[in-house]
Tab-separated table of C-alpha atoms and ligand atoms in Angstrom:
chain	number	residue	atom	x	y	z
A	1133	MET	CA	-13.499	53.543	66.902
A	1134	ASN	CA	-12.338	50.111	65.685
A	1135	ALA	CA	-9.772	48.036	67.573
A	1136	TYR	CA	-6.959	48.843	65.126
A	1137	ASP	CA	-7.465	52.633	65.274
A	1138	ALA	CA	-7.691	52.515	69.071
A	1139	LEU	CA	-4.434	50.566	69.231
A	1140	VAL	CA	-2.680	52.963	66.837
A	1141	ASP	CA	-3.732	55.925	69.046
A	1142	GLN	CA	-2.539	54.119	72.157
A	1143	LEU	CA	0.833	53.292	70.567
A	1144	ALA	CA	1.323	56.721	69.028
A	1145	ALA	CA	0.796	58.258	72.481
A	1146	LYS	CA	3.783	56.188	73.650
A	1147	GLY	CA	5.929	57.398	70.786
A	1148	VAL	CA	5.754	54.152	68.778
A	1149	ASP	CA	6.218	54.608	65.013
A	1150	VAL	CA	3.402	52.280	63.966
A	1151	GLU	CA	4.259	52.334	60.252
A	1152	ALA	CA	7.865	51.330	61.008
A	1153	VAL	CA	6.597	48.498	63.235
A	1154	LYS	CA	4.299	47.302	60.444
A	1155	ALA	CA	7.164	47.346	57.938
A	1156	LYS	CA	9.244	45.154	60.276
A	1157	LEU	CA	6.381	42.714	60.770
A	1158	LYS	CA	5.945	42.416	57.006
A	1159	ALA	CA	9.663	41.661	56.609
A	1160	GLN	CA	9.704	38.943	59.291
A	1161	HIS	CA	10.936	35.526	58.095
A	1162	ILE	CA	10.229	32.249	59.882
A	1163	GLU	CA	11.593	28.982	58.458
A	1164	LEU	CA	9.403	25.884	58.586
A	1165	PRO	CA	10.732	22.368	59.296
A	1166	SER	CA	10.008	19.767	56.604
A	1167	TRP	CA	9.778	17.129	59.366
A	1168	GLY	CA	6.912	19.009	61.009
A	1169	PHE	CA	4.560	17.904	58.234
A	1170	ALA	CA	5.339	14.189	58.385
A	1171	ASN	CA	4.020	11.588	60.795
A	1172	THR	CA	6.067	11.531	63.959
A	1173	GLY	CA	5.331	10.319	67.438
A	1174	THR	CA	6.876	9.626	70.764
A	1175	ARG	CA	8.854	6.518	71.567
A	1176	PHE	CA	5.533	5.100	72.790
A	1177	LYS	CA	3.316	5.587	69.767
A	1178	THR	CA	2.919	7.292	66.416
A	1179	TYR	CA	-0.712	8.136	65.692
A	1180	ALA	CA	-1.121	8.364	61.938
A	1181	TRP	CA	-2.457	11.787	60.969
A	1182	PRO	CA	-4.621	11.601	57.855
A	1183	GLY	CA	-2.871	13.835	55.364
A	1184	ALA	CA	0.609	13.664	56.852
A	1185	ALA	CA	3.244	14.357	54.183
A	1186	ARG	CA	5.121	11.274	52.972
A	1187	THR	CA	7.660	12.835	50.635
A	1188	LEU	CA	9.691	16.014	50.387
A	1189	TYR	CA	7.301	17.147	47.669
A	1190	GLU	CA	4.283	16.827	49.955
A	1191	LYS	CA	6.173	18.597	52.737
A	1192	LEU	CA	6.952	21.467	50.355
A	1193	ALA	CA	3.277	21.672	49.385
A	1194	ASP	CA	2.245	21.893	53.062
A	1195	ALA	CA	4.904	24.472	53.825
A	1196	GLY	CA	3.711	26.415	50.779
A	1197	MET	CA	0.224	26.428	52.263
A	1198	VAL	CA	1.506	27.783	55.593
A	1199	HIS	CA	3.395	30.498	53.706
A	1200	LYS	CA	0.323	31.331	51.633
A	1201	LEU	CA	-1.671	31.853	54.839
A	1202	THR	CA	0.937	33.732	56.874
A	1203	GLY	CA	3.047	35.461	54.210
A	1204	ILE	CA	6.234	35.194	56.299
A	1205	CYS	CA	7.444	31.597	55.830
A	1206	PRO	CA	9.178	31.504	52.446
A	1207	THR	CA	11.753	28.821	53.360
A	1208	VAL	CA	11.700	25.190	54.474
A	1209	ALA	CA	14.500	23.464	56.389
A	1210	ILE	CA	15.303	19.950	55.217
A	1211	HIS	CA	16.757	16.958	57.064
A	1212	ILE	CA	19.051	14.482	55.314
A	1213	PRO	CA	18.527	11.536	54.744
A	1214	TRP	CA	14.786	11.982	55.489
A	1215	ASP	CA	14.386	14.447	52.615
A	1216	ARG	CA	17.010	13.157	50.206
A	1217	VAL	CA	15.850	13.188	46.562
A	1218	ALA	CA	17.617	12.202	43.358
A	1219	ASN	CA	17.081	15.501	41.613
A	1220	TRP	CA	17.609	18.701	43.613
A	1221	GLU	CA	16.896	20.941	40.649
A	1222	GLU	CA	13.458	19.395	40.447
A	1223	ALA	CA	12.986	19.799	44.228
A	1224	CYS	CA	13.803	23.513	43.907
A	1225	ALA	CA	11.361	23.836	41.022
A	1226	VAL	CA	8.606	22.131	43.031
A	1227	ALA	CA	9.355	24.365	46.015
A	1228	ALA	CA	9.064	27.412	43.747
A	1229	GLN	CA	5.703	26.170	42.440
A	1230	HIS	CA	4.529	26.227	46.056
A	1231	GLY	CA	5.973	29.706	46.577
A	1232	VAL	CA	8.810	28.593	48.878
A	1233	ARG	CA	12.553	27.807	48.792
A	1234	ILE	CA	14.706	25.247	50.552
A	1235	GLY	CA	16.435	26.682	53.615
A	1236	ALA	CA	18.761	25.152	56.190
A	1237	VAL	CA	20.151	21.699	55.479
A	1238	ASN	CA	20.189	19.562	58.662
A	1239	THR	CA	22.612	16.668	58.999
A	1240	ASN	CA	21.546	13.454	60.718
A	1241	THR	CA	24.120	11.272	62.459
A	1242	PHE	CA	21.830	10.062	65.231
A	1243	GLN	CA	19.919	7.150	63.766
A	1244	ALA	CA	22.234	4.651	62.128
A	1245	ASP	CA	23.496	1.588	64.011
A	1246	ARG	CA	27.075	2.630	63.345
A	1247	TYR	CA	26.597	5.678	65.592
A	1248	LYS	CA	25.770	3.674	68.705
A	1249	TRP	CA	29.013	4.848	70.360
A	1250	GLY	CA	28.976	8.300	68.844
A	1251	SER	CA	29.234	9.917	65.445
A	1252	ILE	CA	31.631	12.861	65.333
A	1253	THR	CA	33.114	11.852	68.703
A	1254	ASN	CA	33.352	8.140	67.904
A	1255	ALA	CA	36.749	6.663	68.740
A	1256	ASP	CA	36.752	4.767	65.451
A	1257	PRO	CA	38.157	6.965	62.654
A	1258	ALA	CA	36.296	4.930	60.010
A	1259	ILE	CA	32.956	5.870	61.549
A	1260	ARG	CA	33.963	9.514	61.843
A	1261	ARG	CA	34.915	9.345	58.161
A	1262	VAL	CA	31.436	8.137	57.182
A	1263	ALA	CA	29.920	10.913	59.307
A	1264	PHE	CA	32.197	13.405	57.557
A	1265	GLU	CA	31.166	12.164	54.110
A	1266	HIS	CA	27.578	12.761	55.201
A	1267	HIS	CA	28.431	16.362	56.130
A	1268	LEU	CA	30.101	16.839	52.742
A	1269	GLU	CA	26.974	15.511	51.028
A	1270	CYS	CA	24.849	17.993	52.998
A	1271	ILE	CA	27.155	20.864	51.990
A	1272	GLU	CA	26.815	19.794	48.347
A	1273	ILE	CA	23.020	19.688	48.701
A	1274	ALA	CA	23.074	23.139	50.275
A	1275	LYS	CA	25.077	24.435	47.306
A	1276	LYS	CA	22.643	22.859	44.844
A	1277	VAL	CA	19.551	24.315	46.511
A	1278	GLY	CA	21.160	27.704	47.170
A	1279	SER	CA	21.075	27.352	50.950
A	1280	LYS	CA	23.554	29.229	53.115
A	1281	VAL	CA	22.949	27.344	56.357
A	1282	LEU	CA	24.171	23.940	57.501
A	1283	SER	CA	22.383	23.000	60.724
A	1284	LEU	CA	24.155	20.589	63.061
A	1285	TRP	CA	22.920	18.638	66.043
A	1286	TYR	CA	24.491	15.505	67.503
A	1287	GLY	CA	23.074	12.784	69.704
A	1288	ASP	CA	26.598	12.031	70.938
A	1289	GLY	CA	27.185	11.506	74.629
A	1290	THR	CA	27.513	8.854	77.326
A	1291	ASN	CA	25.130	7.194	79.757
A	1292	TYR	CA	27.357	6.406	82.735
A	1293	PRO	CA	30.134	8.124	84.642
A	1294	GLY	CA	33.428	6.644	83.595
A	1295	GLN	CA	32.056	5.305	80.301
A	1296	GLU	CA	34.491	7.386	78.222
A	1297	SER	CA	36.803	10.356	78.476
A	1298	PHE	CA	34.981	13.704	78.080
A	1299	VAL	CA	38.131	15.365	76.830
A	1300	ALA	CA	39.157	12.726	74.290
A	1301	ARG	CA	35.661	12.904	72.801
A	1302	ARG	CA	35.795	16.691	72.815
A	1303	HIS	CA	39.089	16.718	70.955
A	1304	ARG	CA	37.681	14.426	68.280
A	1305	MET	CA	34.637	16.685	67.987
A	1306	ILE	CA	36.798	19.799	67.588
A	1307	GLU	CA	38.903	18.137	64.918
A	1308	PHE	CA	35.801	16.952	63.070
A	1309	LEU	CA	33.997	20.279	63.184
A	1310	SER	CA	37.154	22.139	62.131
A	1311	ASP	CA	37.207	19.982	59.010
A	1312	VAL	CA	33.527	20.790	58.391
A	1313	HIS	CA	34.285	24.502	58.845
A	1314	ALA	CA	37.121	24.233	56.331
A	1315	ALA	CA	34.858	22.467	53.825
A	1316	LEU	CA	32.202	25.199	53.954
A	1317	PRO	CA	32.100	27.812	51.201
A	1318	ASP	CA	32.793	31.295	52.550
A	1319	ASP	CA	29.198	32.395	52.229
A	1320	MET	CA	27.800	29.439	54.170
A	1321	ARG	CA	27.368	29.198	57.948
A	1322	MET	CA	27.365	26.168	60.224
A	1323	LEU	CA	24.950	26.453	63.145
A	1324	VAL	CA	25.943	24.336	66.119
A	1325	GLU	CA	23.042	23.217	68.317
A	1326	TYR	CA	23.382	22.052	71.918
A	1327	LYS	CA	21.159	19.911	74.108
A	1328	PHE	CA	21.788	18.945	77.702
A	1329	TYR	CA	20.352	15.436	77.596
A	1330	GLU	CA	18.764	12.848	75.298
A	1331	PRO	CA	19.452	10.473	73.700
A	1332	ALA	CA	22.485	10.372	76.021
A	1333	PHE	CA	21.572	10.725	79.690
A	1334	TYR	CA	24.798	11.193	81.640
A	1335	HIS	CA	26.551	13.715	79.451
A	1336	THR	CA	26.102	15.059	75.942
A	1337	ASP	CA	29.168	16.244	74.060
A	1338	LEU	CA	27.565	19.627	73.344
A	1339	ALA	CA	25.471	20.136	76.442
A	1340	ASP	CA	24.955	23.866	76.654
A	1341	TRP	CA	25.416	27.229	75.001
A	1342	GLY	CA	28.792	27.832	76.648
A	1343	GLN	CA	30.239	24.623	75.219
A	1344	ALA	CA	28.757	25.340	71.797
A	1345	TYR	CA	30.046	28.916	71.963
A	1346	ALA	CA	33.581	27.875	72.953
A	1347	ILE	CA	33.720	25.485	70.013
A	1348	CYS	CA	32.321	28.042	67.573
A	1349	VAL	CA	34.971	30.550	68.645
A	1350	LYS	CA	37.675	27.939	68.013
A	1351	LEU	CA	36.221	27.019	64.619
A	1352	GLY	CA	36.027	30.509	63.178
A	1353	PRO	CA	33.686	33.038	61.619
A	1354	LYS	CA	31.453	30.579	59.758
A	1355	ALA	CA	30.437	28.804	62.995
A	1356	GLN	CA	27.634	30.128	65.171
A	1357	VAL	CA	25.425	28.800	67.962
A	1358	LEU	CA	21.883	27.556	67.415
A	1359	VAL	CA	19.505	27.992	70.368
A	1360	ASP	CA	16.722	25.413	70.489
A	1361	LEU	CA	14.262	26.663	73.102
A	1362	GLY	CA	13.548	23.114	74.268
A	1363	HIS	CA	17.153	22.249	75.107
A	1364	HIS	CA	17.719	23.845	78.492
A	1365	PRO	CA	17.265	22.796	82.094
A	1366	HIS	CA	14.267	24.227	83.937
A	1367	GLY	CA	14.615	27.821	84.983
A	1368	THR	CA	17.349	28.715	82.477
A	1369	ASN	CA	17.290	32.374	81.517
A	1370	ILE	CA	17.280	31.841	77.736
A	1371	GLU	CA	16.891	35.533	76.930
A	1372	HIS	CA	20.154	36.202	78.777
A	1373	ILE	CA	21.894	33.523	76.678
A	1374	VAL	CA	20.436	35.149	73.554
A	1375	ALA	CA	21.651	38.609	74.591
A	1376	THR	CA	25.152	37.294	75.312
A	1377	LEU	CA	25.468	35.397	72.033
A	1378	LEU	CA	24.209	38.420	70.100
A	1379	ASP	CA	26.718	40.619	71.878
A	1380	GLU	CA	29.490	38.200	70.853
A	1381	GLY	CA	28.258	37.991	67.230
A	1382	LYS	CA	27.751	34.249	67.688
A	1383	LEU	CA	23.987	33.812	67.640
A	1384	GLY	CA	23.311	31.881	64.454
A	1385	GLY	CA	19.683	30.981	64.821
A	1386	PHE	CA	16.803	29.480	66.722
A	1387	HIS	CA	14.838	26.307	66.811
A	1388	PHE	CA	11.499	27.493	68.123
A	1389	ASN	CA	9.267	25.267	70.193
A	1390	ASN	CA	8.059	25.157	73.770
A	1391	ARG	CA	8.372	22.691	76.576
A	1392	LYS	CA	6.847	21.906	79.909
A	1393	TYR	CA	9.173	19.173	81.154
A	1394	GLY	CA	11.705	18.005	78.558
A	1395	ASP	CA	12.255	18.526	74.871
A	1396	ASP	CA	8.496	18.424	74.370
A	1397	ASP	CA	8.047	19.915	70.885
A	1398	LEU	CA	5.033	21.936	71.984
A	1399	ILE	CA	3.864	24.926	69.997
A	1400	VAL	CA	6.229	27.851	70.540
A	1401	GLY	CA	4.725	30.362	72.953
A	1402	SER	CA	2.069	27.917	74.153
A	1403	ILE	CA	3.579	27.329	77.604
A	1404	ASN	CA	5.663	30.423	78.205
A	1405	PRO	CA	4.694	33.368	75.961
A	1406	LEU	CA	6.502	35.772	78.316
A	1407	GLU	CA	9.815	33.989	77.700
A	1408	LEU	CA	9.296	34.213	73.938
A	1409	PHE	CA	8.519	37.932	74.211
A	1410	LEU	CA	11.636	38.535	76.343
A	1411	ILE	CA	13.764	36.708	73.769
A	1412	PHE	CA	12.363	38.932	71.015
A	1413	HIS	CA	12.956	41.964	73.210
A	1414	GLU	CA	16.675	41.074	73.257
A	1415	LEU	CA	16.655	40.537	69.495
A	1416	VAL	CA	14.991	43.883	68.841
A	1417	SER	CA	17.335	45.586	71.328
A	1418	ALA	CA	20.344	44.152	69.472
A	1419	GLY	CA	19.289	45.889	66.231
A	1420	GLU	CA	21.762	45.218	63.410
A	1421	ALA	CA	23.571	42.544	65.439
A	1422	ALA	CA	20.502	40.317	64.953
A	1423	ARG	CA	20.373	40.828	61.190
A	1424	GLU	CA	21.649	37.377	60.216
A	1425	VAL	CA	19.807	35.308	62.807
A	1426	ALA	CA	17.897	32.369	61.292
A	1427	TYR	CA	14.450	31.951	62.849
A	1428	MET	CA	13.458	28.331	62.425
A	1429	ILE	CA	10.698	26.230	63.930
A	1430	ASP	CA	11.672	22.771	65.187
A	1431	GLN	CA	8.461	21.073	66.248
A	1432	CYS	CA	6.934	17.678	65.565
A	1433	HIS	CA	3.245	17.664	66.401
A	1434	TYR	CA	2.055	14.185	67.092
A	1435	LEU	CA	-1.532	14.809	68.257
A	1436	GLU	CA	-2.276	18.201	66.751
A	1437	PRO	CA	-3.518	18.811	63.180
A	1438	LYS	CA	-0.164	19.494	61.582
A	1439	ILE	CA	-0.872	22.442	59.296
A	1440	GLU	CA	-2.978	24.264	61.873
A	1441	ALA	CA	-0.302	23.676	64.527
A	1442	MET	CA	2.339	25.178	62.249
A	1443	VAL	CA	0.182	28.211	61.416
A	1444	GLN	CA	-0.491	28.712	65.136
A	1445	SER	CA	3.253	28.556	65.819
A	1446	VAL	CA	3.941	31.260	63.257
A	1447	ILE	CA	1.195	33.451	64.736
A	1448	ASN	CA	2.635	33.056	68.249
A	1449	ILE	CA	6.063	34.128	67.011
A	1450	GLN	CA	4.549	37.127	65.212
A	1451	ILE	CA	2.754	38.182	68.385
A	1452	ALA	CA	5.953	37.982	70.441
A	1453	TYR	CA	7.851	40.012	67.842
A	1454	ALA	CA	5.098	42.626	67.535
A	1455	LYS	CA	5.044	43.082	71.313
A	1456	ALA	CA	8.824	43.457	71.389
A	1457	LEU	CA	8.629	46.090	68.645
A	1458	ILE	CA	6.206	48.266	70.628
A	1459	VAL	CA	8.266	48.454	73.822
A	1460	ASN	CA	8.633	52.098	74.782
A	1461	ARG	CA	12.421	52.045	74.655
A	1462	ALA	CA	12.969	55.701	75.587
A	1463	GLU	CA	10.873	55.250	78.707
A	1464	LEU	CA	12.611	51.949	79.492
A	1465	ALA	CA	16.029	53.622	79.280
A	1466	ALA	CA	14.830	56.460	81.540
A	1467	ARG	CA	13.469	54.035	84.151
A	1468	GLN	CA	16.701	52.003	84.017
A	1469	ALA	CA	18.865	55.095	84.455
A	1470	GLU	CA	16.952	55.978	87.625
A	1471	HIS	CA	17.211	52.436	89.029
A	1472	ASP	CA	13.439	52.386	88.927
A	1473	LEU	CA	13.313	48.613	88.732
A	1474	LEU	CA	9.562	48.318	89.035
A	1475	GLY	CA	8.940	51.142	86.603
A	1476	ALA	CA	11.290	49.538	84.073
A	1477	ASN	CA	9.552	46.211	84.504
A	1478	ARG	CA	6.165	47.900	84.018
A	1479	VAL	CA	7.340	49.376	80.713
A	1480	LEU	CA	8.198	45.887	79.430
A	1481	MET	CA	5.036	44.325	80.823
A	1482	ASP	CA	2.923	47.086	79.315
A	1483	ALA	CA	4.109	45.971	75.858
A	1484	PHE	CA	3.667	42.313	76.720
A	1485	GLU	CA	0.114	42.890	77.905
A	1486	THR	CA	-0.910	44.923	74.854
A	1487	ASP	CA	-3.253	43.081	72.519
A	1488	VAL	CA	-1.384	43.322	69.198
A	1489	ARG	CA	-3.792	41.118	67.259
A	1490	PRO	CA	-5.574	44.060	65.536
A	1491	LEU	CA	-2.156	45.322	64.368
A	1492	LEU	CA	-1.226	41.910	62.954
A	1493	ALA	CA	-4.615	41.572	61.259
A	1494	ARG	CA	-4.025	44.926	59.527
A	1495	VAL	CA	-0.483	43.942	58.528
A	1496	ARG	CA	-1.843	40.767	56.921
A	1497	GLU	CA	-4.548	42.677	55.056
A	1498	GLU	CA	-1.935	45.096	53.734
A	1499	MET	CA	0.054	42.036	52.555
A	1500	GLY	CA	-3.006	40.819	50.674
A	1501	LEU	CA	-3.693	38.026	53.183
A	1502	HIS	CA	-6.714	36.990	55.218
A	1503	PRO	CA	-6.502	38.791	58.592
A	1504	ASP	CA	-7.019	35.492	60.438
A	1505	PRO	CA	-4.791	32.716	59.020
A	1506	ILE	CA	-6.473	29.987	61.106
A	1507	ALA	CA	-9.925	30.946	59.810
A	1508	ALA	CA	-8.495	31.081	56.280
A	1509	LEU	CA	-7.027	27.596	56.725
A	1510	HIS	CA	-10.358	26.220	57.909
A	1511	GLN	CA	-12.169	27.881	55.014
A	1512	SER	CA	-9.652	26.571	52.490
A	1513	GLY	CA	-10.461	22.913	53.233
A	1514	TYR	CA	-6.735	22.137	52.709
A	1515	GLU	CA	-6.419	19.722	55.614
A	1516	ARG	CA	-9.481	17.803	54.394
A	1517	GLN	CA	-8.105	17.723	50.839
A	1518	ILE	CA	-4.726	16.288	51.836
A	1519	ALA	CA	-6.404	13.784	54.151
A	1520	GLU	CA	-8.460	12.528	51.206
A	1521	ALA	CA	-5.599	12.574	48.727
A	1522	ARG	CA	-2.893	11.088	50.964
A	1523	GLY	CA	-4.837	9.016	53.474
A	1524	ALA	CA	-3.454	7.976	56.842
A	1525	SER	CA	0.036	6.683	56.315
A	1526	THR	CA	1.314	4.717	59.254
A	1527	GLY	CA	4.775	5.036	60.602
A	1528	GLY	CA	6.935	3.458	63.244
A	1529	GLY	CA	7.543	5.244	66.535
A	1530	GLY	CA	9.224	8.585	66.219
A	1531	PHE	CA	11.181	9.632	63.162
A	1532	PRO	CA	11.633	7.753	59.890
A	1533	GLU	CA	14.693	5.581	59.723
A	1534	GLY	CA	18.126	7.017	59.304
A	1535	GLU	CA	20.869	5.216	57.439
B	1975	PSV	C1	17.189	17.313	68.512
B	1975	PSV	O1	16.322	17.138	69.600
B	1975	PSV	C2	16.642	18.351	67.556
B	1975	PSV	O2	16.294	19.518	68.259
B	1975	PSV	C3	17.631	18.649	66.438
B	1975	PSV	O3	17.473	19.956	65.983
B	1975	PSV	C4	17.199	17.697	65.387
B	1975	PSV	O4	17.685	18.002	64.114
B	1975	PSV	C5	15.712	17.850	65.505
B	1975	PSV	O5	15.484	17.896	66.919
B	1975	PSV	C6	14.880	16.803	64.897
B	1975	PSV	O6	13.523	17.164	65.159
B	1976	MN	MN1	16.398	21.462	67.364
């Protein structure tokens, strides 16, 4: 018996509807970050990767390749000003040629000199005005490219106790974001991302999910929380945060990545695959309440081959989702009802420890794809081709300049 048939028998014996699981895996949608295909580094060094994308068009081509290999990445998040182009119609047409569409539009108010003392929390109304104009531009871009998601993260914060008033800054932030909420078309959402440190080290104005949630509730129905897996202190129970936000109808989306120490941008699921599985378990458990969640990768690989790293990230997410889909939920509910804590845990761990790779290989074949996207990438010679065509562009440390 082959590995797939053996797995189907094993799952069927546990009451899993394998065809329904396969249908869900085929419908999965992961959004790729345009900035994941460009040269980035740490504040110490950017190592030029031969083939790194230099323009939005090259980023769209690379994302198109990842989608061609995985079949579940039809959209690409963009970051403004990094990805600003003169002609958005043309950008959409190029994206379509590569089989993808533009997804979330990310604002950037963390790089210009004017934001040294804050962007949306800056005490100077003229600087907040410029930041607001930038948000309006991003909303206009989103309208032009047909995107329904505005993705917001701020580097605002302070470095020393006493530097500024938390509350005065918070009030400016609420006023600013309320204006953004009012400027959004009804069918667009604003996803508010939090991060507990960096670039500010004493406090950040949106430090955690509770602060982001409280603001989103104040703003209204178009505002939801974005959970970046790298933005929590050690030991945080992220799956509990996910369950709570889902229960409140305020989980807008994810930035997937993994971390060992800080906001490390490692491949999602590479350090803590159990955490990723438990997050997907909450998402699957929430059913319809998770329908609108945007699943986005936010990773900048600075040593890894960029396309392969992105394909690996998608595979890791697929594995976590597949494992969450095969949890024996009836048995889990029975164990929970009897306070059989170890039995309940075994039910979850049984799914986590199941090798779902034969199932995913079959799903890909049924989608007309190679069963092993990494092997298909290697066979395609794509990374070699772009290295030859684009060469090794150098860059400064970290991200390209802002404005
Ligand atoms: C900040 O660390 C962040 O997670 C935000 O989402 C930014 O937009 C992104 O990284 C840039 O990579
Ligand atoms: Mn992020």
